[in-house]
Amino acid sequence: MKILVINGPNLNLTGRRQPDIYGSRTMDDIVASLRHDFGGVTIDYFQSNCEGAIIDRLHEAGFGSEYAGIVLNAGAYTHTSLAIADAIAAIETPVVEIHLSNVAAREEIRHRSLIAPVCRGTIAGFGEDSYRLAVEAIMQF
Ligand code: DQA
């Protein structure tokens, strides 16, 4: 089974960026732990700060049977990008929305997710375990 993790803007700075909110482990650490913990699953990883690149990757991964699911942390695009929401709606592969932080407990602008209605489900607030929980959810699809 293959699962694709896509991270959006600023998540390349995870570990250095506001560690009180996003934790002190880097995405390299987090992806390495996922690969270690889910030995039987191939976990591909893609990060971009550009909306169009995220959409292109969703299109590439979103048809056919290569990926059982996509774990998507769209970062701030979660709250703004109708284009990413349209891409998720357009593809066939199920997408799980995740966030490191509990966005519902933060500023009001973070309470609205444009992508939530077109994702299979949402996991937020568990730090790096949000990625782990999303992988577990996809394994049960
Ligand atoms: C985030 C939450 C977003 O509101 C924020 O813009 C991010 C990270 C999270 O993982 O908690 O960049 O998606």
PDB file of C-alpha atoms and ligand atoms in Angstrom:
ATOM      1  CA  MET A   1       0.000   0.000   0.000  1.00  0.00           C
ATOM      2  CA  LYS A   2       1.163   3.503  -0.851  1.00  0.00           C
ATOM      3  CA  ILE A   3       0.109   6.707   0.885  1.00  0.00           C
ATOM      4  CA  LEU A   4       1.088  10.223  -0.156  1.00  0.00           C
ATOM      5  CA  VAL A   5       1.645  12.950   2.428  1.00  0.00           C
ATOM      6  CA  ILE A   6       1.330  16.483   1.029  1.00  0.00           C
ATOM      7  CA  ASN A   7       2.334  19.505   3.075  1.00  0.00           C
ATOM      8  CA  GLY A   8       1.551  23.071   2.121  1.00  0.00           C
ATOM      9  CA  PRO A   9       3.156  26.427   2.851  1.00  0.00           C
ATOM     10  CA  ASN A  10       5.546  26.985   5.739  1.00  0.00           C
ATOM     11  CA  LEU A  11       5.396  23.375   6.851  1.00  0.00           C
ATOM     12  CA  ASN A  12       8.975  22.970   5.599  1.00  0.00           C
ATOM     13  CA  LEU A  13       9.864  25.073   8.664  1.00  0.00           C
ATOM     14  CA  THR A  14       8.207  22.664  11.103  1.00  0.00           C
ATOM     15  CA  GLY A  15      10.560  22.168  14.045  1.00  0.00           C
ATOM     16  CA  ARG A  16      11.876  25.730  13.797  1.00  0.00           C
ATOM     17  CA  ARG A  17       8.628  27.613  13.273  1.00  0.00           C
ATOM     18  CA  GLN A  18       6.639  28.496  16.406  1.00  0.00           C
ATOM     19  CA  PRO A  19       7.592  25.239  18.174  1.00  0.00           C
ATOM     20  CA  ASP A  20       5.127  25.999  20.974  1.00  0.00           C
ATOM     21  CA  ILE A  21       2.348  25.557  18.394  1.00  0.00           C
ATOM     22  CA  TYR A  22       3.805  23.149  15.841  1.00  0.00           C
ATOM     23  CA  GLY A  23       6.319  21.142  17.891  1.00  0.00           C
ATOM     24  CA  SER A  24      10.085  20.914  17.768  1.00  0.00           C
ATOM     25  CA  ARG A  25      10.493  17.942  15.454  1.00  0.00           C
ATOM     26  CA  THR A  26      11.218  18.569  11.791  1.00  0.00           C
ATOM     27  CA  MET A  27       9.186  17.098   8.935  1.00  0.00           C
ATOM     28  CA  ASP A  28      12.203  14.903   8.131  1.00  0.00           C
ATOM     29  CA  ASP A  29      11.928  13.496  11.678  1.00  0.00           C
ATOM     30  CA  ILE A  30       8.158  13.100  11.407  1.00  0.00           C
ATOM     31  CA  VAL A  31       8.234  11.385   8.001  1.00  0.00           C
ATOM     32  CA  ALA A  32      11.071   9.107   9.152  1.00  0.00           C
ATOM     33  CA  SER A  33       8.969   8.067  12.169  1.00  0.00           C
ATOM     34  CA  LEU A  34       5.961   7.387   9.947  1.00  0.00           C
ATOM     35  CA  ARG A  35       8.077   5.220   7.639  1.00  0.00           C
ATOM     36  CA  HIS A  36       9.498   3.381  10.649  1.00  0.00           C
ATOM     37  CA  ASP A  37       6.137   2.862  12.354  1.00  0.00           C
ATOM     38  CA  PHE A  38       4.274   1.812   9.201  1.00  0.00           C
ATOM     39  CA  GLY A  39       6.907  -0.497   7.763  1.00  0.00           C
ATOM     40  CA  GLY A  40       4.482  -2.209   5.406  1.00  0.00           C
ATOM     41  CA  VAL A  41       3.310   1.054   3.865  1.00  0.00           C
ATOM     42  CA  THR A  42       5.232   3.103   1.298  1.00  0.00           C
ATOM     43  CA  ILE A  43       4.947   6.727   2.388  1.00  0.00           C
ATOM     44  CA  ASP A  44       5.761   9.303  -0.275  1.00  0.00           C
ATOM     45  CA  TYR A  45       6.225  12.896   0.816  1.00  0.00           C
ATOM     46  CA  PHE A  46       5.747  16.165  -1.042  1.00  0.00           C
ATOM     47  CA  GLN A  47       5.907  19.729   0.261  1.00  0.00           C
ATOM     48  CA  SER A  48       5.408  23.002  -1.547  1.00  0.00           C
ATOM     49  CA  ASN A  49       4.847  26.593  -0.617  1.00  0.00           C
ATOM     50  CA  CYS A  50       3.031  27.116  -3.936  1.00  0.00           C
ATOM     51  CA  GLU A  51      -0.691  26.556  -4.383  1.00  0.00           C
ATOM     52  CA  GLY A  52      -0.334  25.449  -8.023  1.00  0.00           C
ATOM     53  CA  ALA A  53       2.339  22.875  -7.214  1.00  0.00           C
ATOM     54  CA  ILE A  54       0.084  21.334  -4.562  1.00  0.00           C
ATOM     55  CA  ILE A  55      -2.760  21.182  -7.073  1.00  0.00           C
ATOM     56  CA  ASP A  56      -0.479  19.596  -9.695  1.00  0.00           C
ATOM     57  CA  ARG A  57       0.610  16.928  -7.193  1.00  0.00           C
ATOM     58  CA  LEU A  58      -3.016  16.210  -6.243  1.00  0.00           C
ATOM     59  CA  HIS A  59      -3.854  15.765  -9.950  1.00  0.00           C
ATOM     60  CA  GLU A  60      -0.872  13.442 -10.511  1.00  0.00           C
ATOM     61  CA  ALA A  61      -1.632  11.280  -7.487  1.00  0.00           C
ATOM     62  CA  GLY A  62      -5.393  11.451  -7.579  1.00  0.00           C
ATOM     63  CA  PHE A  63      -6.341   8.993 -10.325  1.00  0.00           C
ATOM     64  CA  GLY A  64      -5.697   5.286 -10.637  1.00  0.00           C
ATOM     65  CA  SER A  65      -4.770   2.905  -7.891  1.00  0.00           C
ATOM     66  CA  GLU A  66      -1.247   4.029  -7.008  1.00  0.00           C
ATOM     67  CA  TYR A  67      -2.228   5.650  -3.706  1.00  0.00           C
ATOM     68  CA  ALA A  68      -4.735   4.310  -1.186  1.00  0.00           C
ATOM     69  CA  GLY A  69      -5.103   7.845   0.119  1.00  0.00           C
ATOM     70  CA  ILE A  70      -3.566  11.259   0.508  1.00  0.00           C
ATOM     71  CA  VAL A  71      -2.793  12.928   3.838  1.00  0.00           C
ATOM     72  CA  LEU A  72      -3.009  16.679   3.260  1.00  0.00           C
ATOM     73  CA  ASN A  73      -1.869  19.441   5.559  1.00  0.00           C
ATOM     74  CA  ALA A  74      -2.654  22.423   3.357  1.00  0.00           C
ATOM     75  CA  GLY A  75      -1.390  24.913   5.957  1.00  0.00           C
ATOM     76  CA  ALA A  76      -2.939  28.348   5.547  1.00  0.00           C
ATOM     77  CA  TYR A  77      -4.353  27.366   2.141  1.00  0.00           C
ATOM     78  CA  THR A  78      -6.859  25.333   4.153  1.00  0.00           C
ATOM     79  CA  HIS A  79      -8.604  28.565   5.007  1.00  0.00           C
ATOM     80  CA  THR A  80      -8.323  30.336   1.656  1.00  0.00           C
ATOM     81  CA  SER A  81      -7.948  28.018  -1.325  1.00  0.00           C
ATOM     82  CA  LEU A  82     -11.054  27.233  -3.330  1.00  0.00           C
ATOM     83  CA  ALA A  83      -8.649  25.968  -6.007  1.00  0.00           C
ATOM     84  CA  ILE A  84      -7.239  23.252  -3.727  1.00  0.00           C
ATOM     85  CA  ALA A  85     -10.781  22.363  -2.627  1.00  0.00           C
ATOM     86  CA  ASP A  86     -11.781  22.037  -6.300  1.00  0.00           C
ATOM     87  CA  ALA A  87      -8.754  19.801  -6.971  1.00  0.00           C
ATOM     88  CA  ILE A  88      -9.674  17.504  -4.084  1.00  0.00           C
ATOM     89  CA  ALA A  89     -13.264  17.328  -5.344  1.00  0.00           C
ATOM     90  CA  ALA A  90     -12.005  16.535  -8.849  1.00  0.00           C
ATOM     91  CA  ILE A  91      -9.766  13.579  -7.993  1.00  0.00           C
ATOM     92  CA  GLU A  92     -10.725  10.024  -7.098  1.00  0.00           C
ATOM     93  CA  THR A  93      -8.189   9.215  -4.384  1.00  0.00           C
ATOM     94  CA  PRO A  94      -9.547   9.971  -0.891  1.00  0.00           C
ATOM     95  CA  VAL A  95      -7.929  12.864   0.954  1.00  0.00           C
ATOM     96  CA  VAL A  96      -7.668  13.220   4.735  1.00  0.00           C
ATOM     97  CA  GLU A  97      -7.227  16.788   5.982  1.00  0.00           C
ATOM     98  CA  ILE A  98      -4.851  17.136   8.887  1.00  0.00           C
ATOM     99  CA  HIS A  99      -3.396  19.856  11.095  1.00  0.00           C
ATOM    100  CA  LEU A 100      -0.683  19.775  13.712  1.00  0.00           C
ATOM    101  CA  SER A 101      -2.478  22.355  15.835  1.00  0.00           C
ATOM    102  CA  ASN A 102      -6.084  22.392  17.008  1.00  0.00           C
ATOM    103  CA  VAL A 103      -7.277  24.970  14.495  1.00  0.00           C
ATOM    104  CA  ALA A 104     -10.716  25.127  16.166  1.00  0.00           C
ATOM    105  CA  ALA A 105      -9.073  26.499  19.306  1.00  0.00           C
ATOM    106  CA  ARG A 106      -7.105  29.210  17.478  1.00  0.00           C
ATOM    107  CA  GLU A 107      -7.995  32.499  15.742  1.00  0.00           C
ATOM    108  CA  GLU A 108     -11.425  32.603  14.147  1.00  0.00           C
ATOM    109  CA  ILE A 109     -10.026  32.746  10.605  1.00  0.00           C
ATOM    110  CA  ARG A 110      -8.535  29.274  11.181  1.00  0.00           C
ATOM    111  CA  HIS A 111     -11.937  27.830  12.123  1.00  0.00           C
ATOM    112  CA  ARG A 112     -13.103  27.802   8.521  1.00  0.00           C
ATOM    113  CA  SER A 113     -11.738  25.087   6.248  1.00  0.00           C
ATOM    114  CA  LEU A 114     -12.600  25.316   2.562  1.00  0.00           C
ATOM    115  CA  ILE A 115     -11.237  21.818   2.028  1.00  0.00           C
ATOM    116  CA  ALA A 116     -13.043  19.991   4.855  1.00  0.00           C
ATOM    117  CA  PRO A 117     -16.287  19.403   2.881  1.00  0.00           C
ATOM    118  CA  VAL A 118     -14.420  17.615   0.082  1.00  0.00           C
ATOM    119  CA  CYS A 119     -12.095  15.563   2.308  1.00  0.00           C
ATOM    120  CA  ARG A 120     -12.948  12.152   3.696  1.00  0.00           C
ATOM    121  CA  GLY A 121     -12.379  13.468   7.221  1.00  0.00           C
ATOM    122  CA  THR A 122     -10.323  15.846   9.318  1.00  0.00           C
ATOM    123  CA  ILE A 123      -7.783  15.237  12.090  1.00  0.00           C
ATOM    124  CA  ALA A 124      -6.416  18.227  13.983  1.00  0.00           C
ATOM    125  CA  GLY A 125      -4.676  19.054  17.201  1.00  0.00           C
ATOM    126  CA  PHE A 126      -2.572  15.986  17.868  1.00  0.00           C
ATOM    127  CA  GLY A 127       0.766  17.369  16.751  1.00  0.00           C
ATOM    128  CA  GLU A 128       2.740  14.921  14.649  1.00  0.00           C
ATOM    129  CA  ASP A 129       0.320  12.172  15.680  1.00  0.00           C
ATOM    130  CA  SER A 130      -2.225  13.851  13.371  1.00  0.00           C
ATOM    131  CA  TYR A 131      -0.185  12.402  10.469  1.00  0.00           C
ATOM    132  CA  ARG A 132      -0.063   8.987  12.130  1.00  0.00           C
ATOM    133  CA  LEU A 133      -3.816   8.950  12.774  1.00  0.00           C
ATOM    134  CA  ALA A 134      -4.514   9.897   9.157  1.00  0.00           C
ATOM    135  CA  VAL A 135      -2.322   7.039   7.890  1.00  0.00           C
ATOM    136  CA  GLU A 136      -4.226   4.660  10.205  1.00  0.00           C
ATOM    137  CA  ALA A 137      -7.536   5.971   8.861  1.00  0.00           C
ATOM    138  CA  ILE A 138      -6.445   5.449   5.238  1.00  0.00           C
ATOM    139  CA  MET A 139      -5.269   1.903   6.048  1.00  0.00           C
ATOM    140  CA  GLN A 140      -8.851   1.112   7.052  1.00  0.00           C
ATOM    141  CA  PHE A 141     -10.529   2.527   3.917  1.00  0.00           C
TER     142      PHE A 141
HETATM  143  C1  DQA B   1      -1.703  24.236  10.225  1.00  0.00           C
HETATM  144  C2  DQA B   1      -2.760  25.212  10.726  1.00  0.00           C
HETATM  145  C3  DQA B   1      -2.943  26.363   9.753  1.00  0.00           C
HETATM  146  O1  DQA B   1      -3.924  27.270  10.239  1.00  0.00           O
HETATM  147  C4  DQA B   1      -1.644  27.119   9.587  1.00  0.00           C
HETATM  148  O2  DQA B   1      -1.789  28.141   8.631  1.00  0.00           O
HETATM  149  C5  DQA B   1      -0.501  26.229   9.241  1.00  0.00           C
HETATM  150  C6  DQA B   1      -0.397  24.933   9.914  1.00  0.00           C
HETATM  151  C7  DQA B   1      -1.400  23.125  11.249  1.00  0.00           C
HETATM  152  O3  DQA B   1      -0.823  22.124  10.864  1.00  0.00           O
HETATM  153  O4  DQA B   1      -1.716  23.290  12.425  1.00  0.00           O
HETATM  154  O5  DQA B   1       0.375  26.595   8.479  1.00  0.00           O
HETATM  155  O6  DQA B   1      -2.191  23.619   9.040  1.00  0.00           O
END
